[in-house]
JSON list of C-alpha atoms in Angstrom, two decimals:
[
{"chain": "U", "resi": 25, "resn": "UNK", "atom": "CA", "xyz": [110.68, 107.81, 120.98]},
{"chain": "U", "resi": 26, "resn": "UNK", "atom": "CA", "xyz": [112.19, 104.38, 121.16]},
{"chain": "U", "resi": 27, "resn": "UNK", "atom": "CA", "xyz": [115.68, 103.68, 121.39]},
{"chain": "U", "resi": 28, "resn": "UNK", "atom": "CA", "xyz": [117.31, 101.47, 118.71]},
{"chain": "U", "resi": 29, "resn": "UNK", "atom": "CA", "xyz": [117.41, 98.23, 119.86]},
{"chain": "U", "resi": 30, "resn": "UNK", "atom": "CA", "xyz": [114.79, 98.43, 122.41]},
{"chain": "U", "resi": 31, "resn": "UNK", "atom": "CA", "xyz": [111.73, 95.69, 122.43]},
{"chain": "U", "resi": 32, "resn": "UNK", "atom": "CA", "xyz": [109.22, 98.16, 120.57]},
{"chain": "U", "resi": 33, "resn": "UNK", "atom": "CA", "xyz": [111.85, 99.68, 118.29]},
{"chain": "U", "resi": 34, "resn": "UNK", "atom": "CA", "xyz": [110.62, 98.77, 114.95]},
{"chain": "U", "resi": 35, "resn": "UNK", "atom": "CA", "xyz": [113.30, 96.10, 113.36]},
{"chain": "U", "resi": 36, "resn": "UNK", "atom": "CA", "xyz": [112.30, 97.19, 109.69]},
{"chain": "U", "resi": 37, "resn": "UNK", "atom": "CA", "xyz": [111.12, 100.48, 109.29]},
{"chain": "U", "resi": 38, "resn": "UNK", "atom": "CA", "xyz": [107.68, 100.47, 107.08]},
{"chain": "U", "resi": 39, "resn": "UNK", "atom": "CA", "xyz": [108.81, 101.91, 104.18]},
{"chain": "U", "resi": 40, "resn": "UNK", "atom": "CA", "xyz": [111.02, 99.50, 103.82]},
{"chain": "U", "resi": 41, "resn": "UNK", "atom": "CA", "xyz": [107.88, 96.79, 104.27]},
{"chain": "U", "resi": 42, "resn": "UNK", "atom": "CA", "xyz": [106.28, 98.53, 101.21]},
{"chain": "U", "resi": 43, "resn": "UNK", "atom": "CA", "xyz": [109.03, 99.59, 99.04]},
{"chain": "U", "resi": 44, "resn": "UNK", "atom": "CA", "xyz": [109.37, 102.85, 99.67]},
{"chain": "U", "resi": 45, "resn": "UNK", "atom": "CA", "xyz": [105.25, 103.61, 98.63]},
{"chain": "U", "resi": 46, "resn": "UNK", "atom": "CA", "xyz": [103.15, 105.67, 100.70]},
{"chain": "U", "resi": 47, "resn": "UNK", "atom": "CA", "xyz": [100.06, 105.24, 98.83]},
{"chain": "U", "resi": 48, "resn": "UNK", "atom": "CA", "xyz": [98.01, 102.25, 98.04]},
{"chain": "U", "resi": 49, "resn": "UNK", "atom": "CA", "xyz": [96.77, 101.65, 94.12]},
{"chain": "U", "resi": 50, "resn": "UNK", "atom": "CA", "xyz": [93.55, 100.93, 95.91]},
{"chain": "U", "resi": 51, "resn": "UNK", "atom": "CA", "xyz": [92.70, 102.87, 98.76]},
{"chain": "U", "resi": 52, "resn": "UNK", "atom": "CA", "xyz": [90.91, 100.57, 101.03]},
{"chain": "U", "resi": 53, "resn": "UNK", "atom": "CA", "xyz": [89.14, 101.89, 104.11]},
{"chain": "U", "resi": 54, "resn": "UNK", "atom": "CA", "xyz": [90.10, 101.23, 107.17]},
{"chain": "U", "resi": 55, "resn": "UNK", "atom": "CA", "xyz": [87.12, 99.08, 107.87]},
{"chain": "U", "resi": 56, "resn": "UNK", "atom": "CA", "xyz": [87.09, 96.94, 104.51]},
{"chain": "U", "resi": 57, "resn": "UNK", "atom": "CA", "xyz": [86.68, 93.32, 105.05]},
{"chain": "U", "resi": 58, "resn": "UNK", "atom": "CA", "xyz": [89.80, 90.80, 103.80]},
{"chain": "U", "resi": 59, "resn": "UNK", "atom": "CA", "xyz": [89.64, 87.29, 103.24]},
{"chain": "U", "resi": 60, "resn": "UNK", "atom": "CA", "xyz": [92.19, 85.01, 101.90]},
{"chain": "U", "resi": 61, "resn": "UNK", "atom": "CA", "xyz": [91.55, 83.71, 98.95]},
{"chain": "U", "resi": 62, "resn": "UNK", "atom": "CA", "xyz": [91.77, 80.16, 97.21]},
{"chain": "U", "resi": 63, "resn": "UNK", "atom": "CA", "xyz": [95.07, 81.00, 96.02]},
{"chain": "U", "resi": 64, "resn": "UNK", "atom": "CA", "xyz": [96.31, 82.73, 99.14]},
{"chain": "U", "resi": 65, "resn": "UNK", "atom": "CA", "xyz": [95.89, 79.60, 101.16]},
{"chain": "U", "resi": 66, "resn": "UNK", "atom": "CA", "xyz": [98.45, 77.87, 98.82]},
{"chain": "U", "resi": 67, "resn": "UNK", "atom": "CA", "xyz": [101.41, 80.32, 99.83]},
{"chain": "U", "resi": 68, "resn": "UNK", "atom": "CA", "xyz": [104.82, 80.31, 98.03]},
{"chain": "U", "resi": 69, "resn": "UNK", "atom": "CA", "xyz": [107.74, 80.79, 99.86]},
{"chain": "U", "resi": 70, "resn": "UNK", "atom": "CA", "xyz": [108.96, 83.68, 97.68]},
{"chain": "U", "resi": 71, "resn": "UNK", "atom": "CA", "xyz": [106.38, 86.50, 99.69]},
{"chain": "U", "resi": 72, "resn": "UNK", "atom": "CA", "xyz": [107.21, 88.39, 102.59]},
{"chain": "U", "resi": 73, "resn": "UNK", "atom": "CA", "xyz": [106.67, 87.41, 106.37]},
{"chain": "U", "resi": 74, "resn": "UNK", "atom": "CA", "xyz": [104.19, 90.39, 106.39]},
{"chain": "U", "resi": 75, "resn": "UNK", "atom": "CA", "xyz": [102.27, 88.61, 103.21]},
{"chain": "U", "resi": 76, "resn": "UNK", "atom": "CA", "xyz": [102.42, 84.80, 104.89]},
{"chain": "U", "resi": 77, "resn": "UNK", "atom": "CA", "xyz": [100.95, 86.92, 108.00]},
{"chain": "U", "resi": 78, "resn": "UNK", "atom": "CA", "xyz": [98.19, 88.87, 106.24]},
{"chain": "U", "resi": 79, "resn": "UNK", "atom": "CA", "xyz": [97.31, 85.57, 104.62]},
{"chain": "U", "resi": 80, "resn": "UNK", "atom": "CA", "xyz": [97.78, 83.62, 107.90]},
{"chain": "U", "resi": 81, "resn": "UNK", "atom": "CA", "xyz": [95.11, 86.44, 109.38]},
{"chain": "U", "resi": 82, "resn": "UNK", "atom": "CA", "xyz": [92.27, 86.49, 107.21]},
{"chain": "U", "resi": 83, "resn": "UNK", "atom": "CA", "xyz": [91.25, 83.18, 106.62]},
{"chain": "U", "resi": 84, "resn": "UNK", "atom": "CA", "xyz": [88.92, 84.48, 109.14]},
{"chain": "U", "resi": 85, "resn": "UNK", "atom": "CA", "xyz": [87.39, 87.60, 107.73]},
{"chain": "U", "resi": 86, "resn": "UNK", "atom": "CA", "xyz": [89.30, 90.67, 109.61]},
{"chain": "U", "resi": 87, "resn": "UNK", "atom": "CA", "xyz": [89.31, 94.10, 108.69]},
{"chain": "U", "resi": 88, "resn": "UNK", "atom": "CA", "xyz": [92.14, 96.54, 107.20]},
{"chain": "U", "resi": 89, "resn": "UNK", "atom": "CA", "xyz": [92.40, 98.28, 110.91]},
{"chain": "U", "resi": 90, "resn": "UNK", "atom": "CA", "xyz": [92.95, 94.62, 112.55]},
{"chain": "U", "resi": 91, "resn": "UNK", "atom": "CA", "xyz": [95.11, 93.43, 110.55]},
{"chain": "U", "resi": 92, "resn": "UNK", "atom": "CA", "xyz": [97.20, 96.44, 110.95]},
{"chain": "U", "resi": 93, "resn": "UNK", "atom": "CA", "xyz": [96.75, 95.89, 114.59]},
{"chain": "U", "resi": 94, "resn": "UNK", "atom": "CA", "xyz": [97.65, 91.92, 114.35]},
{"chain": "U", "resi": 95, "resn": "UNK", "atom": "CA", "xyz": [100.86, 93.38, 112.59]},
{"chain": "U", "resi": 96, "resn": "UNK", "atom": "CA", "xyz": [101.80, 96.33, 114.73]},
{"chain": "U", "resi": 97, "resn": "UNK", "atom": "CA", "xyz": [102.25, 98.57, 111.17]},
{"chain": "U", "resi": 98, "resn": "UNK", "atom": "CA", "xyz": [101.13, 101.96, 110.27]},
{"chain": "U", "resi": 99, "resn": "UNK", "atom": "CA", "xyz": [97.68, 101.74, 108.82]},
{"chain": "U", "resi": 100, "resn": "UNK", "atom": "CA", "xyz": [98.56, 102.87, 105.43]},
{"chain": "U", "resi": 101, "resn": "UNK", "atom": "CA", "xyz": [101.33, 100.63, 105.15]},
{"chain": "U", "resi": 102, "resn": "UNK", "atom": "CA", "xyz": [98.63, 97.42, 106.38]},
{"chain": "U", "resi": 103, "resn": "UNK", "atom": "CA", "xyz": [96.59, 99.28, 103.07]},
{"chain": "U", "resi": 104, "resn": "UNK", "atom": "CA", "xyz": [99.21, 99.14, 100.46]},
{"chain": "U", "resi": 105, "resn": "UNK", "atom": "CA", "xyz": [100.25, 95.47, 101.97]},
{"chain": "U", "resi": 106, "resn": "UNK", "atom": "CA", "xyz": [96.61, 94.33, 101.52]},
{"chain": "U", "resi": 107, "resn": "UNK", "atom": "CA", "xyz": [96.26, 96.16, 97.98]},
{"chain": "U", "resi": 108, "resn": "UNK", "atom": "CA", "xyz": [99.88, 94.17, 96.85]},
{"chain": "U", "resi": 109, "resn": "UNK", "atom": "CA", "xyz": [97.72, 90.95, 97.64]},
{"chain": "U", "resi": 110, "resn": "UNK", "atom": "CA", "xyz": [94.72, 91.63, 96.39]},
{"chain": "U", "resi": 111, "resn": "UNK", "atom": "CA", "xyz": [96.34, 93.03, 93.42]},
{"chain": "U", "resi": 112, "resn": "UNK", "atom": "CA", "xyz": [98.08, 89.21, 93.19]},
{"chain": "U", "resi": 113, "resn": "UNK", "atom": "CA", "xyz": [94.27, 87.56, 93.89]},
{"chain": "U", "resi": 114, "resn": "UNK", "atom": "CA", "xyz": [96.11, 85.66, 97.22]},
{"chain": "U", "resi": 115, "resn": "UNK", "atom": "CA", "xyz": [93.14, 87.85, 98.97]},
{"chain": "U", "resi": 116, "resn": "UNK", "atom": "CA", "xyz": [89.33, 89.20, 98.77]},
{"chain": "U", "resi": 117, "resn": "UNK", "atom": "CA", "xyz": [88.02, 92.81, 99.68]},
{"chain": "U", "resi": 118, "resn": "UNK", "atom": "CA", "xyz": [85.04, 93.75, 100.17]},
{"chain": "U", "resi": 119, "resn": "UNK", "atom": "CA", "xyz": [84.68, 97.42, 100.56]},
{"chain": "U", "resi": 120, "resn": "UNK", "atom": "CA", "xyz": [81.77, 98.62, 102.23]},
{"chain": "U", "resi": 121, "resn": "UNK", "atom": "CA", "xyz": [78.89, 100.22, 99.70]},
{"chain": "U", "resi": 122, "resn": "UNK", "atom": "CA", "xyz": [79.40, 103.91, 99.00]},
{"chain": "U", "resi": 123, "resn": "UNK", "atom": "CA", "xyz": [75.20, 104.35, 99.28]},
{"chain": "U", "resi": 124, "resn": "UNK", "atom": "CA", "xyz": [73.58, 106.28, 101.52]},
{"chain": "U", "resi": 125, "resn": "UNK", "atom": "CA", "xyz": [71.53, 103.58, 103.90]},
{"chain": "U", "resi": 126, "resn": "UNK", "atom": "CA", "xyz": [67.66, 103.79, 103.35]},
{"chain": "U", "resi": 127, "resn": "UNK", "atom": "CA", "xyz": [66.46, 106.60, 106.24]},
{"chain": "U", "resi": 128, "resn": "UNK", "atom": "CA", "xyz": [63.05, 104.56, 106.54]},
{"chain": "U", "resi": 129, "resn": "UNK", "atom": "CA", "xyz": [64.86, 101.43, 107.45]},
{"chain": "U", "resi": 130, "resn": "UNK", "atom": "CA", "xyz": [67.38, 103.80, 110.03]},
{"chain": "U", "resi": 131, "resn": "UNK", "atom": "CA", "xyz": [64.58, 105.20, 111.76]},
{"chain": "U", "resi": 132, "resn": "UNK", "atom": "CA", "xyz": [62.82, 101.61, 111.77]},
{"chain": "U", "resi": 133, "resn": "UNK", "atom": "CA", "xyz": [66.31, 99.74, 113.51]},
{"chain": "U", "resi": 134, "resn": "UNK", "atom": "CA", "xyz": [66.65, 102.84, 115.86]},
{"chain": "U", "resi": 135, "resn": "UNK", "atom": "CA", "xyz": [63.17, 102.68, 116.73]},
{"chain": "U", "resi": 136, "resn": "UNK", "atom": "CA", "xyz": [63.30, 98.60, 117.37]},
{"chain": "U", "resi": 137, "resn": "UNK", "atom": "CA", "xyz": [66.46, 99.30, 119.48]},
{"chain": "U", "resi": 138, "resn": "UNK", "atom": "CA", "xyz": [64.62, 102.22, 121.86]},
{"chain": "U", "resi": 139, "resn": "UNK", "atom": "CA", "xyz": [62.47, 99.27, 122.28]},
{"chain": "U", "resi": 140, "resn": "UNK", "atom": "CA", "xyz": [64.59, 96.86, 123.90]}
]
């Protein structure tokens, strides 16, 4: 474990990033695609460091798990960050679709790939 004060120590423990919440509203997977929005690119100075950085981040599309890599935060803390801002519209998610892929069109990419 890190000793307080040390360069790896946390300075602000992550519950205290996300107000004491555990739990997203919106459980975003770890591989979800964020994107700032319009709004997000036009930043107040009344969010958090973590929100200007999130914001900062994804003007390029990144996903939840990089972005909580960027930050060096617990995963579920990057979720409910990125759920507070998309909540607010400052930025996009796009979840991945919850279908099944097509097995035909599986068997058809693995079959072009044994071919290369």
């Amino acid at each position: 474990m890190d000793e307080p004060g040390s360069e790896s120590a946390p300075i602000v423990r992550p519950y205290a990033l996300t107000g004491g919440r555990t739990k997203p509203e919106h459980a975003y997977p770890f591989e979800a695609l964020v994107v700032t929005s319009f709004s997000g690119e036009r930043l107040d100075s009344g969010l958090s460091p973590e929100a200007h950085a999130i914001c900062d981040l994804c003007r390029y599309s990144r996903s939840v798990a990089e972005i909580a890599a960027h930050l060096r935060v617990p995963l579920g803390v990057t979720r409910v960050l990125v759920g507070d801002l998309a909540d607010a519209g400052l930025v996009l998610v796009h979840a991945p679709s919850e279908e099944a892929p097509d097995a035909g069109l599986l068997e058809r990419v693995l079959s072009g790939l044994q071919r290369l």
